[in-house]
Short mmCIF file of C-alpha atoms and ligand atoms in Angstrom, two decimals:
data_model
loop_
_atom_site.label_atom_id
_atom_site.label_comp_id
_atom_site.label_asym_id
_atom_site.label_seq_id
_atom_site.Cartn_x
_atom_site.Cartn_y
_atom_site.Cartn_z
CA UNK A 292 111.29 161.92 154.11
CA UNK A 293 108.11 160.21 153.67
CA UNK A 294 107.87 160.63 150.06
CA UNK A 295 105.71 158.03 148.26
CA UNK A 296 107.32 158.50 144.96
CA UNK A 297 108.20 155.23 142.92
CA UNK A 298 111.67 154.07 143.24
CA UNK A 299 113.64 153.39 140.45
CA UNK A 300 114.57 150.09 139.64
CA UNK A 301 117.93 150.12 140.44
CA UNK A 302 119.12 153.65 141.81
CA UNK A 303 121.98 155.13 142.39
CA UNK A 304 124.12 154.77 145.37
CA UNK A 305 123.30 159.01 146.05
CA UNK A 306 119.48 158.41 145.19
CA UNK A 307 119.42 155.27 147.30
CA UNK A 308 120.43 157.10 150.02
CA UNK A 309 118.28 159.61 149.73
CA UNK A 310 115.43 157.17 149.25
CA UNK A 311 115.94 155.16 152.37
CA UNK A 312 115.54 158.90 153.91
CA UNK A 313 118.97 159.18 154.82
CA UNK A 314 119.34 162.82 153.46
CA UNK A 315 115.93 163.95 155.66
CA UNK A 316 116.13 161.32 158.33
CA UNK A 317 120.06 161.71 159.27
CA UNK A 318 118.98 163.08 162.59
CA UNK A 319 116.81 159.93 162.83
CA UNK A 320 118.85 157.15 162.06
CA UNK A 321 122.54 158.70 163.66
CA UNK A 322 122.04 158.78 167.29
CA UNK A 323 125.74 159.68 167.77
CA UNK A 324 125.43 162.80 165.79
CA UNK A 325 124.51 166.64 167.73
CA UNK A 326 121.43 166.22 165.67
CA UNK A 327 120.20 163.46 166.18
CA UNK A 328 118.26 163.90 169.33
CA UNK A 329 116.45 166.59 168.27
CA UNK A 330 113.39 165.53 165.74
CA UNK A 331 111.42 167.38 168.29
CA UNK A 332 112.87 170.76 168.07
CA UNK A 333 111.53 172.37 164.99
CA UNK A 334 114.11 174.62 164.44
CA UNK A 335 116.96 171.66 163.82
CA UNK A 336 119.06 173.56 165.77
CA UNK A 337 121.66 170.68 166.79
CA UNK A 338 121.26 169.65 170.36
CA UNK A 339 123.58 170.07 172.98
CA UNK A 340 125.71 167.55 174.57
CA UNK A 341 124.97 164.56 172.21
CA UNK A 342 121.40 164.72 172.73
CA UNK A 343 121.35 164.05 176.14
CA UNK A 344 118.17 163.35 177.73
CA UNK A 345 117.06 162.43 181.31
CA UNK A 346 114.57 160.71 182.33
CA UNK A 347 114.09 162.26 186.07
CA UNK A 348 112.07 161.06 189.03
CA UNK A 349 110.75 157.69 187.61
CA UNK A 350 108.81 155.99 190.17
CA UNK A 351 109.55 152.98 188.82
CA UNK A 352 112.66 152.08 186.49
CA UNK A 353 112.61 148.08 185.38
CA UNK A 354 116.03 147.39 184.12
CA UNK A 355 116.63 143.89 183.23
CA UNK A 356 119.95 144.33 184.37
CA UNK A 357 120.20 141.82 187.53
CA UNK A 358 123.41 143.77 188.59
CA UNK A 359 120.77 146.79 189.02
CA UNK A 360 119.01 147.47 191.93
CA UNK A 361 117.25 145.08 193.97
CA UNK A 362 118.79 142.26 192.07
CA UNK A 363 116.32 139.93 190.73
CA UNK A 364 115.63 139.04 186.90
CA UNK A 365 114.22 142.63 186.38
CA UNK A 366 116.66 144.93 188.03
CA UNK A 367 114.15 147.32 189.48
CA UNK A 368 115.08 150.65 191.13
CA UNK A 369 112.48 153.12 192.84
CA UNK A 370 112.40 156.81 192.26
CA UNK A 371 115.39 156.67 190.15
CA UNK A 372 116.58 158.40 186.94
CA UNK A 373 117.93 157.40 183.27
CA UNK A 374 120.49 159.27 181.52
CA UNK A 375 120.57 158.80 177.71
CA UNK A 376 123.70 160.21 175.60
CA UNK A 377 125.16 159.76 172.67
CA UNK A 378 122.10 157.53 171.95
CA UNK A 379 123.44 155.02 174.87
CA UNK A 380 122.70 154.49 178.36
CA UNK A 381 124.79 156.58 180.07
CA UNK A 382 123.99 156.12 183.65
CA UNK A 383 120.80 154.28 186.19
CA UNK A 384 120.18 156.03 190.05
CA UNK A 385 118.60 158.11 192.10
CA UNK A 386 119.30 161.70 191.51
CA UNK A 387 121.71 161.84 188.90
CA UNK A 388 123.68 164.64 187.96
CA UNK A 389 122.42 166.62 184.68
CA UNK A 390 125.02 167.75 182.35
CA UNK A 391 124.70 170.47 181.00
CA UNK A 392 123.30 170.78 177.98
CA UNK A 393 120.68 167.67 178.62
CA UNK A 394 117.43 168.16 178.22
CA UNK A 395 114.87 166.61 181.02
CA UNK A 396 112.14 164.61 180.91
CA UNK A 397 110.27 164.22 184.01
CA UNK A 398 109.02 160.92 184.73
CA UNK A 399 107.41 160.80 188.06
CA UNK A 400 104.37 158.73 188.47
CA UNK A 401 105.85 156.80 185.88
CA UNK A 402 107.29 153.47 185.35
CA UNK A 403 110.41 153.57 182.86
CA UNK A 404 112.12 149.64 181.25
CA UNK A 405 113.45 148.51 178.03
CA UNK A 406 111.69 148.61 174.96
CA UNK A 407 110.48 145.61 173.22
CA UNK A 408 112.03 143.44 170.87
CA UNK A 409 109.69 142.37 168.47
CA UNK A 410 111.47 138.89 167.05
CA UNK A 411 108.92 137.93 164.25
CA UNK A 412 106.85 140.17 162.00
CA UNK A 413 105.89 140.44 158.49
CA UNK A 414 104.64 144.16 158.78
CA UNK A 415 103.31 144.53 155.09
CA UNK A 416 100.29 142.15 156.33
CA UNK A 417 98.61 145.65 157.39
CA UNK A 418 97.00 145.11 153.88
CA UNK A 419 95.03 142.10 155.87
CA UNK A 420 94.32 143.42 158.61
CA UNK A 421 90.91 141.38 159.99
CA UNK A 422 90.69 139.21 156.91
CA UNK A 423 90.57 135.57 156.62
CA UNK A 424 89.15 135.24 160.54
CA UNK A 425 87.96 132.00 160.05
CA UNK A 426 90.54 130.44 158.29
CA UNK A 427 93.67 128.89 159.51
CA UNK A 428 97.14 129.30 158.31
CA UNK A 429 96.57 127.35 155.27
CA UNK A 430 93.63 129.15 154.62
CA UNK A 431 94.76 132.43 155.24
CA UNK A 432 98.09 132.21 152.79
CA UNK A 433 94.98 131.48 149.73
CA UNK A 434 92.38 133.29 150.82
CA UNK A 435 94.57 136.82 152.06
CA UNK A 436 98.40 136.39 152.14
CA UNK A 437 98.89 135.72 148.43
CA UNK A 438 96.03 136.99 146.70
CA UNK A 439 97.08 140.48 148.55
CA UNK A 440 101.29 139.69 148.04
CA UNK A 441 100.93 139.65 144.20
CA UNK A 442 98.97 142.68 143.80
CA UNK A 443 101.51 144.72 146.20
CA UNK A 444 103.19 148.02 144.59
CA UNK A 445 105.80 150.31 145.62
CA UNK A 446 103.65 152.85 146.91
CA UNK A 447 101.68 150.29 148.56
CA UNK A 448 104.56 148.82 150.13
CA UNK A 449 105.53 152.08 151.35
CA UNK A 450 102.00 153.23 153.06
CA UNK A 451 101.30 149.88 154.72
CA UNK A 452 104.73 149.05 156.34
CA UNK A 453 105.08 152.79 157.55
CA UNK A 454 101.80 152.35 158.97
CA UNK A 455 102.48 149.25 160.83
CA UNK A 456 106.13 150.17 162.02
CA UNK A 457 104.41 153.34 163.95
CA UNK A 458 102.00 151.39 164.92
CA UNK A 459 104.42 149.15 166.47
CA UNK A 460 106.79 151.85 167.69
CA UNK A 461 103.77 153.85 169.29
CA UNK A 462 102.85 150.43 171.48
CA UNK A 463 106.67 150.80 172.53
CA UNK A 464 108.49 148.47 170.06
CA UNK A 465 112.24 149.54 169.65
CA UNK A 466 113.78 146.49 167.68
CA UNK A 467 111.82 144.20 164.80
CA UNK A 468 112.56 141.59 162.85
CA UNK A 469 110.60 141.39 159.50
CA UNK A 470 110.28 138.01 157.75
CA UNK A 471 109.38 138.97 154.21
CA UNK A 472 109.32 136.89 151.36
CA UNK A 473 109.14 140.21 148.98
CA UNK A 474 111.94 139.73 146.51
CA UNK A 475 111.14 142.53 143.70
CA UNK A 476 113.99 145.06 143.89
CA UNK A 477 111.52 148.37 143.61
CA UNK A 478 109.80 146.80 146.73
CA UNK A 479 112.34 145.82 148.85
CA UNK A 480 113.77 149.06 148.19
CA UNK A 481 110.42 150.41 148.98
CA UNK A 482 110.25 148.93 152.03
CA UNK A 483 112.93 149.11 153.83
CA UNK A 484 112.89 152.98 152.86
CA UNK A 485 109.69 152.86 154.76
CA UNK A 486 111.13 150.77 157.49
CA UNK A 487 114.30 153.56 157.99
CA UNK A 488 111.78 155.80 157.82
CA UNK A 489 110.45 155.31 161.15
CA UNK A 490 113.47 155.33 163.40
CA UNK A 491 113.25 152.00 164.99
CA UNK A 492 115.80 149.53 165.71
CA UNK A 493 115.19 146.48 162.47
CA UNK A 494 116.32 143.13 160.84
CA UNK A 495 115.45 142.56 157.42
CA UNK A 496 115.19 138.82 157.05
CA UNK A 497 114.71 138.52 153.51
CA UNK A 498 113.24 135.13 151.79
CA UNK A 499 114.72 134.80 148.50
CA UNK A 500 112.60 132.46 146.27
CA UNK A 501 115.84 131.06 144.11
CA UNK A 502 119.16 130.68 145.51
CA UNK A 503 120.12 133.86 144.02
CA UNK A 504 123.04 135.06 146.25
CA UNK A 505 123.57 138.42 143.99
CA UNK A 506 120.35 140.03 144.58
CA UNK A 507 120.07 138.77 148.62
CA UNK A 508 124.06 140.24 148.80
CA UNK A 509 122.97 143.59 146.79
CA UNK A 510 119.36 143.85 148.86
CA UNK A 511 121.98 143.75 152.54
CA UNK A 512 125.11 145.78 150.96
CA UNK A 513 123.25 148.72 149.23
CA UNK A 514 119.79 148.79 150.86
CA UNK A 515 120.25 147.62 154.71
CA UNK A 516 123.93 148.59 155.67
CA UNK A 517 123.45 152.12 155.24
CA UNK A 518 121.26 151.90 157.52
CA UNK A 519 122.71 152.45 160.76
CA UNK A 520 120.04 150.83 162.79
CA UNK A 521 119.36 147.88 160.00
CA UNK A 522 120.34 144.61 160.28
CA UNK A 523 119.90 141.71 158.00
CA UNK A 524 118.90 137.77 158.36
CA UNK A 525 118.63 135.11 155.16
CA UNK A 526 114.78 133.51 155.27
CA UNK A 527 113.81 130.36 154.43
CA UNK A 528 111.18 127.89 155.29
CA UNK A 529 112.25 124.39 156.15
CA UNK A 530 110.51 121.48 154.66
CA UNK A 531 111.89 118.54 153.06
CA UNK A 532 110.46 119.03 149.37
CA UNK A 533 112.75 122.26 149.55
CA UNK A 534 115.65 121.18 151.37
CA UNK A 535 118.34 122.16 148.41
CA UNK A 536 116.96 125.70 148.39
CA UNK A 537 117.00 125.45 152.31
CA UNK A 538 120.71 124.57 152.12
CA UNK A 539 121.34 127.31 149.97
CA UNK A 540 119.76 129.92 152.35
CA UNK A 541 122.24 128.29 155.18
CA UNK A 542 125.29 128.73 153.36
CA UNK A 543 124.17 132.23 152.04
CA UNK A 544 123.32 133.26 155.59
CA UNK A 545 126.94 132.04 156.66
CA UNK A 546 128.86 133.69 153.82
CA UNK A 547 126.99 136.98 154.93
CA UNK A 548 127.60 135.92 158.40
CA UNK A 549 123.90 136.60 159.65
CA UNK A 550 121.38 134.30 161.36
CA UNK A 551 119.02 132.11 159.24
CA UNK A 552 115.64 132.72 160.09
CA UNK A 553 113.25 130.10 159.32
CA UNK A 554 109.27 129.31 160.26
CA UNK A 555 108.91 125.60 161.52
CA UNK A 556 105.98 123.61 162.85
CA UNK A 557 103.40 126.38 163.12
CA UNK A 558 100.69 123.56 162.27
CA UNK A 559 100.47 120.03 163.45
CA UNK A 560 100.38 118.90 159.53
CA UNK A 561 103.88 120.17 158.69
CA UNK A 562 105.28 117.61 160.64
CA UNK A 563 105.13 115.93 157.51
CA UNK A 564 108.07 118.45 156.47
CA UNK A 565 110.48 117.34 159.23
CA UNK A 566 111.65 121.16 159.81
CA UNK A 567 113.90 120.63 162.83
CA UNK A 568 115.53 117.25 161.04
CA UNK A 569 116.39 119.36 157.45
CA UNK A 570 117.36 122.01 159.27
CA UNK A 571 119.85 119.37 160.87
CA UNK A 572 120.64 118.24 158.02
CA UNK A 573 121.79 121.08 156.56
CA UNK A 574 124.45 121.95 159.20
CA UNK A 575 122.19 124.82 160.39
CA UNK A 576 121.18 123.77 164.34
CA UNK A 577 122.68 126.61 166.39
CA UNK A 578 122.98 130.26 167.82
CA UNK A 579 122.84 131.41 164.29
CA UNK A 580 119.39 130.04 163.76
CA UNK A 581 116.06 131.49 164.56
CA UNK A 582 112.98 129.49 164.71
CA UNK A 583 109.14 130.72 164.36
CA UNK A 584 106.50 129.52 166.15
CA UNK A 585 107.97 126.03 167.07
CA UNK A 586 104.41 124.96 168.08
CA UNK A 587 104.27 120.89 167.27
CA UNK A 588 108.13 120.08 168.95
CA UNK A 589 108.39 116.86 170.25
CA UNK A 590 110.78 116.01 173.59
CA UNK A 591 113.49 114.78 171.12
CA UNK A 592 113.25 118.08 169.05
CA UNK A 593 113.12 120.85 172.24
CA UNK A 594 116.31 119.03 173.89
CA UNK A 595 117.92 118.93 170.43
CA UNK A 596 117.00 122.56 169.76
CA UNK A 597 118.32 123.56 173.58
CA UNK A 598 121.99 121.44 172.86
CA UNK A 599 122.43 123.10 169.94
CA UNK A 600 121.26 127.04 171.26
CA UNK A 601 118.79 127.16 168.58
CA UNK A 602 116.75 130.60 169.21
CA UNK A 603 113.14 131.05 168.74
CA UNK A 604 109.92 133.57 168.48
CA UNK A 605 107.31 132.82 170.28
CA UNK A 606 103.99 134.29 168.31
CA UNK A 607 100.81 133.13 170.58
CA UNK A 608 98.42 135.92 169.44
CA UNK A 609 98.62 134.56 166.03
CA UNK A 610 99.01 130.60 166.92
CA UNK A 611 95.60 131.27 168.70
CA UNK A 612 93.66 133.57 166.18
CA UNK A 613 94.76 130.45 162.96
CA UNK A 614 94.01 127.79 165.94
CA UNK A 615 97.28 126.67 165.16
CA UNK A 616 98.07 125.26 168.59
CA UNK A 617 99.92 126.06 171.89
CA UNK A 618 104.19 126.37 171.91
CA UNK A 619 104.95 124.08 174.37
CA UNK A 620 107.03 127.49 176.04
CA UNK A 621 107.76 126.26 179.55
CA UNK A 622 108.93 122.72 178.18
CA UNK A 623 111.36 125.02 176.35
CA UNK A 624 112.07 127.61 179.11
CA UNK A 625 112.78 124.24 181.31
CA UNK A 626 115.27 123.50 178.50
CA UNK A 627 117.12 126.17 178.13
CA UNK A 628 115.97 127.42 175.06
CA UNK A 629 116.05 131.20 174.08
CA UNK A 630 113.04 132.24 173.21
CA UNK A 631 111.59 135.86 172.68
CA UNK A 632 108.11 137.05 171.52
CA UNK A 633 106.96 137.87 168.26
CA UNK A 634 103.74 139.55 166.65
CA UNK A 635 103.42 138.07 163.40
CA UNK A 636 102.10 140.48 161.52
CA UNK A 637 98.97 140.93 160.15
CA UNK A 638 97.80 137.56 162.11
CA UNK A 639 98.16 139.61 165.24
CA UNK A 640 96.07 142.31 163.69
CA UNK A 641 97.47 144.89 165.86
CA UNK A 642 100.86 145.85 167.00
CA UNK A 643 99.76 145.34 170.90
CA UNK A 644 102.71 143.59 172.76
CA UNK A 645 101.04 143.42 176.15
CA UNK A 646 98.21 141.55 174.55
CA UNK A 647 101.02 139.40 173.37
CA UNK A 648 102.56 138.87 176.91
CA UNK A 649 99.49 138.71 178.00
CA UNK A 650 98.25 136.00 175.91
CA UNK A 651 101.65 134.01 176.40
CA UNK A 652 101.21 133.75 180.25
CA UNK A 653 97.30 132.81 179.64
CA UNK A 654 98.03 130.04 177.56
CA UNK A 655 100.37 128.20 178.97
CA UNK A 656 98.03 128.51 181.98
CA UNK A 657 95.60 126.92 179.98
CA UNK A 658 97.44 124.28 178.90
CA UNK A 659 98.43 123.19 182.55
CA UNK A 660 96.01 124.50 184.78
CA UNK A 661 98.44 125.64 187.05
CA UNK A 662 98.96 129.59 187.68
CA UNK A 663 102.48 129.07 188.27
CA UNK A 664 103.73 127.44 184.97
CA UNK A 665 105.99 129.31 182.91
CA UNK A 666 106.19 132.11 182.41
CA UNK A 667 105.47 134.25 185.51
CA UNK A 668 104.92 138.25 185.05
CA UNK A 669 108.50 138.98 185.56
CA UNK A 670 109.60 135.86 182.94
CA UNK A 671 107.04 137.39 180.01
CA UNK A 672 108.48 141.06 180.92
CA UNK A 673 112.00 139.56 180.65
CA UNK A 674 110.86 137.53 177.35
CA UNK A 675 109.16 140.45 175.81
CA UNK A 676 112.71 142.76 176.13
CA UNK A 677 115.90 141.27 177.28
CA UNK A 678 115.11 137.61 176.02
CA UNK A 679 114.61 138.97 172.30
CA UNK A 680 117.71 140.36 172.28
CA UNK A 681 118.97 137.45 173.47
CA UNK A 682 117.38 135.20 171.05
CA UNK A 683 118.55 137.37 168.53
CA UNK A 684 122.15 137.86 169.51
CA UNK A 685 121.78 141.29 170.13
CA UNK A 686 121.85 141.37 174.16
CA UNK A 687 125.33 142.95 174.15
CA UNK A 688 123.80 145.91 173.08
CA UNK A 689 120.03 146.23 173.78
CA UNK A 690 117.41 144.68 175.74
CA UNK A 691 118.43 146.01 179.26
CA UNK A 692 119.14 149.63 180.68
CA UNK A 693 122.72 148.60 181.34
CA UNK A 694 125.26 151.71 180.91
CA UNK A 695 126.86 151.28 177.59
CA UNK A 696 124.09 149.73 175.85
CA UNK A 697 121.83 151.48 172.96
CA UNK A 698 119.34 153.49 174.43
CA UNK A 699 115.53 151.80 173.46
CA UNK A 700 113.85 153.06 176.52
CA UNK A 701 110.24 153.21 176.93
CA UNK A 702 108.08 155.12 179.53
CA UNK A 703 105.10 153.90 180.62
CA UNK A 704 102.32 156.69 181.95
CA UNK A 705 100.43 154.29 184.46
CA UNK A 706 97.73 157.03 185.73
CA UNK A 707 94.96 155.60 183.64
CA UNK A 708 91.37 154.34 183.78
CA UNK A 709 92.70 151.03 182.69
CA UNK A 710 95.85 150.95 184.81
CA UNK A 711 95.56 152.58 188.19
CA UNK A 712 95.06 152.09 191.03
CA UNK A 713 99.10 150.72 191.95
CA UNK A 714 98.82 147.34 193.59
CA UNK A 715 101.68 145.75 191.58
CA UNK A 716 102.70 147.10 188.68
CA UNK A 717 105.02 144.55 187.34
CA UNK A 718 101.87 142.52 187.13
CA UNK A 719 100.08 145.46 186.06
CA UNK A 720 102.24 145.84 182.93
CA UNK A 721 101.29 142.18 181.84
CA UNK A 722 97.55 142.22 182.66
CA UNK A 723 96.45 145.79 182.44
CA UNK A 724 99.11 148.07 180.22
CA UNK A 725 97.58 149.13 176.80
CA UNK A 726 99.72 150.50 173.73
CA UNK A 727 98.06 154.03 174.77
CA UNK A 728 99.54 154.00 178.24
CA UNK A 729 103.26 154.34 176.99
CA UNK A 730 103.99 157.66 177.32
CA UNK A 731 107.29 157.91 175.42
CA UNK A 732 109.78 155.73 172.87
CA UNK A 733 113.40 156.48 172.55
CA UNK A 734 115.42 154.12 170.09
CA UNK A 735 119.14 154.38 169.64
CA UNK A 736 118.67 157.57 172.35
CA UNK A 737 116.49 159.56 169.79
CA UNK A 738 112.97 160.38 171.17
CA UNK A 739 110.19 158.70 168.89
CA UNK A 740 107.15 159.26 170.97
CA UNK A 741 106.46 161.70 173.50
CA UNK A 742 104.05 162.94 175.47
CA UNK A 743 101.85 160.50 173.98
CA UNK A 744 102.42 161.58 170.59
CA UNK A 745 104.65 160.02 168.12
CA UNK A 746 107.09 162.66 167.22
CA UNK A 747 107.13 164.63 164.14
CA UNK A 748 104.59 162.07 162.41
CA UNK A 749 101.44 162.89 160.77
CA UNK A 750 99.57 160.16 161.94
CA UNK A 751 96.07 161.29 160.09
CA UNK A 752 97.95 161.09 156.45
CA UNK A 753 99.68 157.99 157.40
CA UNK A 754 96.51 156.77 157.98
CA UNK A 755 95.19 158.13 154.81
CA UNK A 756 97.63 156.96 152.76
CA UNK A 757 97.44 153.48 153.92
CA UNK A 758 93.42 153.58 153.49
CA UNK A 759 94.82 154.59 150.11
CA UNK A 760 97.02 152.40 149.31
CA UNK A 761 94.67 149.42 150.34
CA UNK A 762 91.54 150.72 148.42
CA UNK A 763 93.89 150.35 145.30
CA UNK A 764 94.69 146.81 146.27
CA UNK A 765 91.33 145.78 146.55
CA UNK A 766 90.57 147.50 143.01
CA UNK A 767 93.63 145.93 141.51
ZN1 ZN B 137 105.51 134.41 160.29
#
């Protein structure tokens, strides 16, 4: 299923499948099916009983869910247990009951919550990793972005997002949204075969350059919605010099009946683009619109942004490595508005989401000297999990362990150098967890991760055929 092959142009609706790994990856991608919690058993017997798993003993089980335990924004329960079937969250308490059939995962010690919800990424930026570090955004689209996006491939497409997307799932990401302004057909197809690939929970928000409705319509009806854990956006990039093409991206986006998904005011300068006010303009202010960054908002522009329920990604490990400036976050939180966390792709240069919550506490702090400005441990925990999926319109069926949603769980293996002793370890999440202490990744109830290991995954030749992949790029 990780065939590196070169698409055809246009394939078939049979090969397409195949390509987006569909044939190999069924178990994968189908959580409701008898195989599909099974990647780990070698012998593809199908599992019993859905592919029930439970998660038994956790010391520690963060649910989001305010009607859970204690109450409180993160729902948390002591010594309890998670039951995962039919790829949903079946049941949260102490000591449940193990149907038969369900296979247990003991999680003592352990501290078990929602997986992360990545809202803004541009995964193929693994070709840059470290490049560019002292330019800023400007300087970074000539001197990395572009010079690397022309020279791009199928193949390379391929090696770098797969790389990225494990890297991503292994730090306990369930759900991502990709911005990519990739419009070729061979490597969009390429890349969101790469993307299905890995098993996690994605948006495709594709940028189309022209106002070419047929391709973005083909690109979400023959390469995403097969995909039963794919999900598609319309990207643009407000600015007044493109506000006809921005108004075409709206009204595609609403024929498809997806959110628009647009970057606005990473840098003080594009202020001179008037994002917010074109994107007014347009008829596009509301649920159904996802910002990036948001850095530069004035008061007028947050309490315009919070009438209308405008969402947003919050990216401070990029805004700080292109000096870009500080989101004005707890302005925004005061406001209202929904706002998750995002990555950003290769400006983040890893895949490391508590060194994202981590930074997005820390800065705010230093904006307003004053420890207790937004956001607090618990609000970046929320942010990082629940508040994606809110910002994304997606809360009805992930970002919490409420019975009935989808079943992105992570467990986190806190008996580490770096972690223990416990003191607190909701704050201990924010200020000490590493990718390396998650212990195990379930998306859509299928395990991705366990024991430490990604699951099923060749990590070396992913790694090899990235180095691969990127060697050509630079010889190209
Ligand atoms: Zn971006």
């Amino acid at each position: 299923m990780q065939s590196t092959s070169t698409p055809s142009a246009a394939p078939g609706r049979r090969d397409l499948l195949a390509g987006l790994g569909l044939a190999a990856a069924a178990p994968l991608l189908l959580g409701s099916t008898a195989r599909s919690a099974s990647p780990q058993d070698p012998s593809g017997r199908p599992a019993p009983n859905g592919g029930a798993v439970l998660l038994r003993g956790a010391s520690l089980v963060l649910t989001m869910d305010r009607a859970a335990g204690s109450g409180g924004p993160l729902g948390a329960l002591e010594n309890a247990d998670v039951l995962m079937r039919s790829g949903a969250v079946a049941a949260v308490g102490p000591s449940l009951p193990r149907p038969p059939g369900t296979r247990v995962v003991e999680a003592a010690g352990k501290v078990v919550m929602p997986g992360f919800v990545d809202t803004h990424t541009h995964l193929w930026q693994a070709a840059i990793r470290g490049g560019c570090t002292d330019r800023d955004l400007f300087g970074w689209f000539a001197g990395c972005t572009h010079p690397q996006r022309g020279r791009l491939t199928p193949e390379a497409v391929h090696s770098l997002v797969r790389l990225a997307a494990l890297d991503a799932v292994q730090s306990g990401v369930t759900t991502l949204v990709d911005w990519v302004d990739i419009f070729a057909f061979d490597l969009v197809e390429s890349y969101l075969r790469a993307l299905a690939g890995t098993g996690v929970r994605f948006t495709y928000a594709m940028y189309p350059p022209r106002p070419d409705g047929v391709l973005v319509a083909k690109v979400k009806k023959e390469l995403v919605d097969p995909v039963p854990l794919g999900s598609f956006q319309v990207a643009t990039h407000a600015a007044r010099s493109v506000q006809d093409l921005n108004r075409a991206h709206w009204e595609l986006a609403r024929d498809l009946g997806v959110m628009l998904n647009s970057h606005v005011l990473e840098r003080p300068e594009q202020r001179a683009d008037d994002p917010v006010g074109v994107l007014a303009d347009i008829g596009a202010l509301g649920p159904r619109l996802l910002i990036n960054h948001a850095v530069h908002l004035t008061d007028a522009e947050i309490a315009r942004l919070a009438e209308h329920d405008v969402r947003a990604a919050h990216c401070p490990l990029s805004n700080m490595r292109l000096a870009s400036g500080i989101m004005r976050l707890s302005e925004c939180a005061r406001r209202g508005v929904k706002v998750g966390l995002g990555l950003d792709g290769g400006t983040n240069d890893s895949s490391d989401f508590y060194a994202l919550m981590k930074t997005a506490v820390g800065l705010q702090r230093v904006r307003a000297t004053d420890a207790g400005v937004f956001p607090q441990v618990a609000d970046v925990l929320r942010m990082a999990t629940l508040g994606g999926a809110e910002a994304l319109g997606i809360a009805d069926r992930v970002g919490s362990l409420t019975p009935g949603k989808r079943a992105d769980v992570v467990v986190v293996d806190p008996a580490a150098l770096n972690f223990a002793p416990r003191f607190d370890w909701v704050g201990q999440l924010v200020f000490n967890g590493r990718p390396e202490n998650v212990d195990a990744v379930f998306v859509d109830g299928r395990a991705l991760k366990l024991d430490g290991r990604l699951v099923g995954i060749d990590t070396d030749r992913v790694v090899r055929d990235a180095e691969a992949a990127a060697a050509r790029l630079r010889r190209s």
